[in-house]
Short mmCIF file of C-alpha atoms and ligand atoms in Angstrom, two decimals:
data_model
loop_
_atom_site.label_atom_id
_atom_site.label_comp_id
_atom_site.label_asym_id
_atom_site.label_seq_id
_atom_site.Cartn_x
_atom_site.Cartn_y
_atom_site.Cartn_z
CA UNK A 1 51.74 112.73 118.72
CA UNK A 2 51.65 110.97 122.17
CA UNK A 3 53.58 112.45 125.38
CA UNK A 4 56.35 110.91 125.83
CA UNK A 5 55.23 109.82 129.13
CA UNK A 6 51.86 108.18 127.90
CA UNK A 7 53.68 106.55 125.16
CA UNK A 8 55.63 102.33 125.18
CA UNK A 9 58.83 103.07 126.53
CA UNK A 10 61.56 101.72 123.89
CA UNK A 11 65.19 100.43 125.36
CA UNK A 12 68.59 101.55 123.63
CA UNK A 13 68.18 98.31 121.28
CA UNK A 14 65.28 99.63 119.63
CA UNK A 15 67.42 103.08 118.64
CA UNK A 16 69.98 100.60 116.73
CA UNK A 17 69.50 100.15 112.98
CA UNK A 18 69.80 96.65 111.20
CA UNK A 19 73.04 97.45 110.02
CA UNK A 20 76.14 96.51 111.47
CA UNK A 21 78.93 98.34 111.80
CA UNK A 22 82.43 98.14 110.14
CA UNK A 23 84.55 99.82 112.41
CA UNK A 24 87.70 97.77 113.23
CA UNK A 25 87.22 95.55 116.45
CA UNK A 26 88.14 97.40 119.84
CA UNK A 27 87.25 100.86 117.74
CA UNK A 28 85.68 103.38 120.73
CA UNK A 29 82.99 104.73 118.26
CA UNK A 30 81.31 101.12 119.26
CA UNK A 31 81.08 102.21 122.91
CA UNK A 32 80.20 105.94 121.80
CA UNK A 33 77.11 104.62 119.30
CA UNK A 34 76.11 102.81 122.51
CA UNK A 35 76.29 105.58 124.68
CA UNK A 36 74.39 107.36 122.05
CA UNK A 37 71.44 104.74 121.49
CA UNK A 38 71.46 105.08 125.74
CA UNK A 39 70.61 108.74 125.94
CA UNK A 40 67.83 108.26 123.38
CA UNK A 41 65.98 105.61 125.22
CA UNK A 42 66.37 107.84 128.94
CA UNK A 43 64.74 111.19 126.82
CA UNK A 44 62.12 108.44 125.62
CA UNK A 45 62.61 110.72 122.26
CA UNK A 46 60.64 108.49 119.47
CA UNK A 47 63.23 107.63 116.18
CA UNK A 48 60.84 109.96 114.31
CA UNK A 49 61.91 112.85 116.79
CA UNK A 50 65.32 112.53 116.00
CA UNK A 51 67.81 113.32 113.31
CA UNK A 52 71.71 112.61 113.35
CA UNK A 53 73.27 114.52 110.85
CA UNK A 54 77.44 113.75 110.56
CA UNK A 55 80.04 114.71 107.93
CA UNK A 56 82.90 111.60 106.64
CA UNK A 57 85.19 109.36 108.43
CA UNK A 58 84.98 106.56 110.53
CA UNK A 59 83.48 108.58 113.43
CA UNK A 60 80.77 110.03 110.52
CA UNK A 61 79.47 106.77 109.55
CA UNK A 62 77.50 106.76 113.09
CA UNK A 63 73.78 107.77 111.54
CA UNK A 64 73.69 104.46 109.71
CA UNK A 65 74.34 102.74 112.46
CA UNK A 66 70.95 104.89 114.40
CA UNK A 67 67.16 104.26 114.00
CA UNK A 68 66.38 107.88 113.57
CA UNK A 69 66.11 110.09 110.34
CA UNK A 70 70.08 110.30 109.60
CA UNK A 71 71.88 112.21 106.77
CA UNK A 72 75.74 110.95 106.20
CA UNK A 73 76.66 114.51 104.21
CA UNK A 74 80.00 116.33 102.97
CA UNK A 75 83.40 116.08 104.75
CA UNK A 76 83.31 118.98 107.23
CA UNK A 77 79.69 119.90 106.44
CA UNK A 78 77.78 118.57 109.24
CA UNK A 79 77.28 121.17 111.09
CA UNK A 80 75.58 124.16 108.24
CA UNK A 81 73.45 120.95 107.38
CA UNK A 82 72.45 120.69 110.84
CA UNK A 83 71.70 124.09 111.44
CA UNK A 84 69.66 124.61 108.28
CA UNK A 85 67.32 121.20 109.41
CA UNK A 86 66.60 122.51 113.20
CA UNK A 87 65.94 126.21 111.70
CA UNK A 88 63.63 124.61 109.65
CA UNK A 89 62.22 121.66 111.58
CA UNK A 90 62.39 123.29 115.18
CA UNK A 91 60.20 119.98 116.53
CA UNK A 92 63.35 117.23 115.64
CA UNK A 93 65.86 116.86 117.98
CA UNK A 94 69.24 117.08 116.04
CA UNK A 95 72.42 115.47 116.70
CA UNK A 96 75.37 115.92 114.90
CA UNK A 97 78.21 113.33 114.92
CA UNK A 98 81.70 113.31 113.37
CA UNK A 99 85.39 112.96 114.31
CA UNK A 100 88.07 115.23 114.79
CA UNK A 101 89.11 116.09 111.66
CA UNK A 102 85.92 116.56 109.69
CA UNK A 103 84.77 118.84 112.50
CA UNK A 104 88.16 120.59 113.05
CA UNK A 105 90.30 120.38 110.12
CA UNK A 106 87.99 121.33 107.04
CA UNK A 107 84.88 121.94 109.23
CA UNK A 108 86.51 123.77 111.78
CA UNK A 109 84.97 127.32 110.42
CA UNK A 110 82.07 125.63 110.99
CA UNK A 111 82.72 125.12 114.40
CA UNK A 112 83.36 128.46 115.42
CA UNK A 113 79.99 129.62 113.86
CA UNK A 114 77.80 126.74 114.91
CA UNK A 115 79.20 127.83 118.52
CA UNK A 116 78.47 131.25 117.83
CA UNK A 117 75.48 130.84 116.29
CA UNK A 118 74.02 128.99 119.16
CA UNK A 119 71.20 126.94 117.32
CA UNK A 120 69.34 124.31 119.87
CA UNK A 121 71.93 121.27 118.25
CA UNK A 122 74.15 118.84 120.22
CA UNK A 123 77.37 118.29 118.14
CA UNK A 124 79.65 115.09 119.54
CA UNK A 125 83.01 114.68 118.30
CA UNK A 126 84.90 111.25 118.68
CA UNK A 127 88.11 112.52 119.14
CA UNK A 128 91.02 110.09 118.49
CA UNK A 129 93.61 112.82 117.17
CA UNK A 130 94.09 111.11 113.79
CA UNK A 131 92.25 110.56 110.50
CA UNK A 132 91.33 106.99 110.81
CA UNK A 133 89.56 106.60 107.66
CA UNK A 134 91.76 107.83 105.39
CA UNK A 135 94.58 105.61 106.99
CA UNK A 136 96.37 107.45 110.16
CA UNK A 137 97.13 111.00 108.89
CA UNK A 138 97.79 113.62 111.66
CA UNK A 139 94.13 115.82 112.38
CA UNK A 140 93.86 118.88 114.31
CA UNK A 141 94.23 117.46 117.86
CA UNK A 142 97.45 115.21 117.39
CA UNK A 143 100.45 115.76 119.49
CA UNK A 144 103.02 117.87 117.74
CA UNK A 145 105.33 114.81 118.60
CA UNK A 146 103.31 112.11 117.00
CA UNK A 147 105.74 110.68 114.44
CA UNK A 148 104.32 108.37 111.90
CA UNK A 149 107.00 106.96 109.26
CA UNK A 150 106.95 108.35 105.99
CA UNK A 151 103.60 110.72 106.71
CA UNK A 152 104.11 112.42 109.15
CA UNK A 153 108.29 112.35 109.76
CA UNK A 154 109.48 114.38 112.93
CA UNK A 155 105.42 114.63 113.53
CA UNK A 156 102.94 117.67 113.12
CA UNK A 157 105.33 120.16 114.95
CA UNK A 158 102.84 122.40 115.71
CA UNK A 159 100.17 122.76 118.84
CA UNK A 160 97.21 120.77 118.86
CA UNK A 161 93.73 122.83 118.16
CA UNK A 162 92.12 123.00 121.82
CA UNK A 163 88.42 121.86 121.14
CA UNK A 164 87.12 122.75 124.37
CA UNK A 165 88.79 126.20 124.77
CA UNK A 166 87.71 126.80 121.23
CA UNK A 167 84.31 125.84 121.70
CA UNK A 168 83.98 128.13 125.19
CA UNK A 169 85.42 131.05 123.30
CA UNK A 170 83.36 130.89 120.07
CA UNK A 171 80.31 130.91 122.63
CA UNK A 172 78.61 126.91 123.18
CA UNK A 173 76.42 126.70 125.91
CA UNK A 174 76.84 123.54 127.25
CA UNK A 175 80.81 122.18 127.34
CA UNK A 176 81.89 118.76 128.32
CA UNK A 177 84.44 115.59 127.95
CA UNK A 178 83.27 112.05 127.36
CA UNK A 179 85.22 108.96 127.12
CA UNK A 180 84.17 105.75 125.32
CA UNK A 181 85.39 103.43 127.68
CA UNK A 182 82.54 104.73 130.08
CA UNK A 183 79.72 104.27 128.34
CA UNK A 184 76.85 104.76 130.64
CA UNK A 185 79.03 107.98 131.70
CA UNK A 186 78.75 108.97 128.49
CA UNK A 187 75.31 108.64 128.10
CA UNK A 188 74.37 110.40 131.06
CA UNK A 189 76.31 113.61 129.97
CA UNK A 190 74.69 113.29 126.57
CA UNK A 191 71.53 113.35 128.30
CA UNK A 192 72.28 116.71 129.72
CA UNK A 193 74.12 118.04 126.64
CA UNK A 194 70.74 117.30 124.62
CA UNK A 195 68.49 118.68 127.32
CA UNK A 196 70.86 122.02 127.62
CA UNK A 197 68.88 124.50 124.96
CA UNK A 198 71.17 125.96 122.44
CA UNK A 199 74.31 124.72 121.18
CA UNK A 200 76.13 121.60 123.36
CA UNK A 201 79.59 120.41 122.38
CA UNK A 202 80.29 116.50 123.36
CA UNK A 203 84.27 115.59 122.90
CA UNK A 204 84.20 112.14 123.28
CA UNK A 205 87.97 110.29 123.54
CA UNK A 206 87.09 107.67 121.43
CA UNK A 207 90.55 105.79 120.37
CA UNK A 208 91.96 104.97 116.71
CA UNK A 209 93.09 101.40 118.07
CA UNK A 210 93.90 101.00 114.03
CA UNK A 211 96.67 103.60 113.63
CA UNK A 212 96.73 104.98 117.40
CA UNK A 213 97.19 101.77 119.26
CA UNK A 214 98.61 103.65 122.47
CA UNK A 215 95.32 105.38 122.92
CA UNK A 216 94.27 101.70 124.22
CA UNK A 217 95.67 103.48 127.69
CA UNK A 218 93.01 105.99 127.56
CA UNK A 219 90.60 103.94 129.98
CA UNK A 220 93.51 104.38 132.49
CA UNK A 221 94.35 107.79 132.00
CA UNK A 222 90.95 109.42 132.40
CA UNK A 223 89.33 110.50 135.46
CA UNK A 224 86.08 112.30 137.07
CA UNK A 225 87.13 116.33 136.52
CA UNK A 226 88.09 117.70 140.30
CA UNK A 227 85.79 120.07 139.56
CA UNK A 228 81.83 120.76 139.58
CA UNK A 229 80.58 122.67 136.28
CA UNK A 230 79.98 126.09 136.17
CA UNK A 231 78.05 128.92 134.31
CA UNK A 232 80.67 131.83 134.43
CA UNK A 233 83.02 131.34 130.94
CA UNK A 234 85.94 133.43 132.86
CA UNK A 235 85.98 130.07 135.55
CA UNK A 236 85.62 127.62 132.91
CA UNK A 237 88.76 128.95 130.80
CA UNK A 238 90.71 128.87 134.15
CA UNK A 239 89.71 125.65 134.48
CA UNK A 240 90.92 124.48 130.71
CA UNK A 241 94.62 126.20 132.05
CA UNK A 242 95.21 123.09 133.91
CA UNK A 243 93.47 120.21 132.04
CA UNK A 244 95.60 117.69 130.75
CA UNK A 245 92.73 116.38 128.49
CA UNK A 246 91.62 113.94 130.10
CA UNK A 247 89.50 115.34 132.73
CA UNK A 248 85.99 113.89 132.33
CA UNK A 249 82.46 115.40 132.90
CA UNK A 250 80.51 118.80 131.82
CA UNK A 251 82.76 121.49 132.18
CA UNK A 252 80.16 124.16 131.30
CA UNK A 253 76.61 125.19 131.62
CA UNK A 254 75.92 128.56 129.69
CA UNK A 255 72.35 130.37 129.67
CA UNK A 256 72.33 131.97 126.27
CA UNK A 257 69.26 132.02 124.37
CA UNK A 258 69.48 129.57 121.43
CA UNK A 259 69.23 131.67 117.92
CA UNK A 260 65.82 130.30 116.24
CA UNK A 261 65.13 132.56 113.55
CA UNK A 262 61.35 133.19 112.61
CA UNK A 263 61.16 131.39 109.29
CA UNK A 264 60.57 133.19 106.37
CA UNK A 265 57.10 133.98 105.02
CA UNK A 266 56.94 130.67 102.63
CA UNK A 267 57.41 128.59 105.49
CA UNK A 268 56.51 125.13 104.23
CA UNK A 269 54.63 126.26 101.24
CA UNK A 270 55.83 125.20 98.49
CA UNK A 271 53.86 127.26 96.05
CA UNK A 272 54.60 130.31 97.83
CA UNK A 273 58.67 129.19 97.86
CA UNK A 274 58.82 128.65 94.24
CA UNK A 275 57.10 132.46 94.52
CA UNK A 276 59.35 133.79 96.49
CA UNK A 277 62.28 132.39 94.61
CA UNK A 278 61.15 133.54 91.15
CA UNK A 279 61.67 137.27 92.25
C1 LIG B 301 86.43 117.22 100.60
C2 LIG B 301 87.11 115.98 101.11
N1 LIG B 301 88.40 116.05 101.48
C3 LIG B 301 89.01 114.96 101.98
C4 LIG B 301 88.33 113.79 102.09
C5 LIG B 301 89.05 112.56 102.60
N2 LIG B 301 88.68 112.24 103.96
C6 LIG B 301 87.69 111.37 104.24
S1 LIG B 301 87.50 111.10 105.87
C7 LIG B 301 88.80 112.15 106.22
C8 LIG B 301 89.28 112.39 107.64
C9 LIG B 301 88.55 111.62 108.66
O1 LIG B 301 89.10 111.86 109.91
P1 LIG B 301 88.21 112.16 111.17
O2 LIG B 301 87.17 113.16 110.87
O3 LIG B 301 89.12 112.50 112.30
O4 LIG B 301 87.41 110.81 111.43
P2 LIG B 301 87.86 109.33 111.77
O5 LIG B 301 87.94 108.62 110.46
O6 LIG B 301 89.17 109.38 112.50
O7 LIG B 301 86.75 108.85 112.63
C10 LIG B 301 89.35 112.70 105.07
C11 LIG B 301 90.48 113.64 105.04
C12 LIG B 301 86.97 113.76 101.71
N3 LIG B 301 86.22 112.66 101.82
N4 LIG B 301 86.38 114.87 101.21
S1 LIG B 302 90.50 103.13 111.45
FE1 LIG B 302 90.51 103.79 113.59
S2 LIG B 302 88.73 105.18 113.77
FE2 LIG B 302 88.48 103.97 111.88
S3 LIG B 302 87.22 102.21 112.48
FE3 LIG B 302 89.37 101.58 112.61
S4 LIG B 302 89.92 101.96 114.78
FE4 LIG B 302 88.05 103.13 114.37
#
């Protein structure tokens, strides 16, 4: 395979598939498969060098929609799946793309261990604190007030799961906030989250305008974060005291070694799988 450097350069068209997608109009996962498509074309990464791996839900339906080797998998599994490809295919750049509640709600164990685990994978989430696809129940990250008729009467009641605390806690080494109504912003952190070895977590505020209409005032409610990055975990959860959630930009850079286990003896083998699976 050719450099990167020596090889055609391809724009952020050529990393969108033929299909189109079926998100509702004014949906934020348009601006966050945009932002995704961007990053590709600035790491000059070849669709054959990439896979995007994602769970279900409206968020999860973002590998069609990429010219890349994709794989649209279990509710909440996303992130095993992941893991198991890059172990295995250390040479693929792997993305992994969901919403809030498949990565959260039933994948949320996941979470923690992919975090811990600290495999080379950059996982975004397209947060819009609701299941969209399955038609506006409460996820993980909605307000305990959110009251929605019938479904959710009085709302959720209880605290919203804090991605970012959770993901600095459980051990990521690379941390930051996204919004889809900057685009080229978000691009240029996913840039860094894919360039960041080990395990990078991307929330991206990405509104429901379906069944959370008010998150339309997202674009006016976030800003730059006051504050530059840093490395030390004990700053960074200071930092996540005082965020209202809508601070914007990497919060932080860790230097843990990624975990890339030797693989086993049959590596690609297949003879010498079957082998060692017969025992
Ligand atoms: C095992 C299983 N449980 C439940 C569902 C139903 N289901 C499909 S998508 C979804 C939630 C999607 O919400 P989220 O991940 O926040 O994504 P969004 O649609 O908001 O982008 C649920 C509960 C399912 N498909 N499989
Ligand atoms: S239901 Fe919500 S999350 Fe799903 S496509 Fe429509 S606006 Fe987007």
């Amino acid at each position: 395979m050719k450099p990167a450097e020596s090889r055609t350069p391809l724009t952020f068209r050529d990393y969108a598939s033929a299909l189109k997608p079926v998100w509702c109009p004014g949906c934020g996962d348009f601006s966050v498969l945009s932002a995704i498509t961007k990053a590709l074309a600035e790491l000059a990464l070849r669709p054959e060098e990439i896979a995007l791996v994602s769970g279900i839900g409206c968020a999860s339906r973002i590998p069609a929609y990429v010219n890349a080797y994709g794989f649209h998998g279990v509710h909440g599994r996303a992130l095993p799946l992941a893991t198991g490809l890059k172990v295995a295919r250390p040479e693929l750049t792997v993305l992994v793309a969901g919403g809030d509640g498949d990565g959260f709600s039933i994948g949320g164990n996941h979470f923690l261990h992919a975090c811990r685990r600290n495999v080379d994978l950059t996982y975004i989430v397209m947060d819009n604190q609701v299941y969209g696809m399955t038609k506006g129940q409460a996820s993980p990250t909605t307000e305990p007030d959110w009251e929605r008729g019938k479904l959710t009467p009085g709302g959720p009641q209880i605290n919203p799961f804090q991605p970012l605390a959770i993901a600095l806690a459980s051990g990521a080494n690379f941390i930051a906030r996204a919004s889809s109504s900057d685009p080229n912003g978000a691009a240029r952190l996913l840039v860094e989250a894919i360039r960041h070895p080990g395990f990078s977590f991307v929330q991206v505020l990405s509104p429901c305008v379906t069944y959370r209409p008010e998150q339309r005032e997202w674009k006016k409610l976030v800003r730059p974060a006051p504050v530059e990055a840093t490395d030390e975990p004990a700053r960074a959860a200071r930092r996540l005291m005082t965020d209202d959630s809508f601070n914007i930009g990497v919060l932080y850079r860790g230097h843990r070694k990624p975990y890339q286990p030797a693989m086993g003896s049959a590596g690609d083998n297949l003879t010498l799988i079957e082998e060692e699976f017969s025992t």
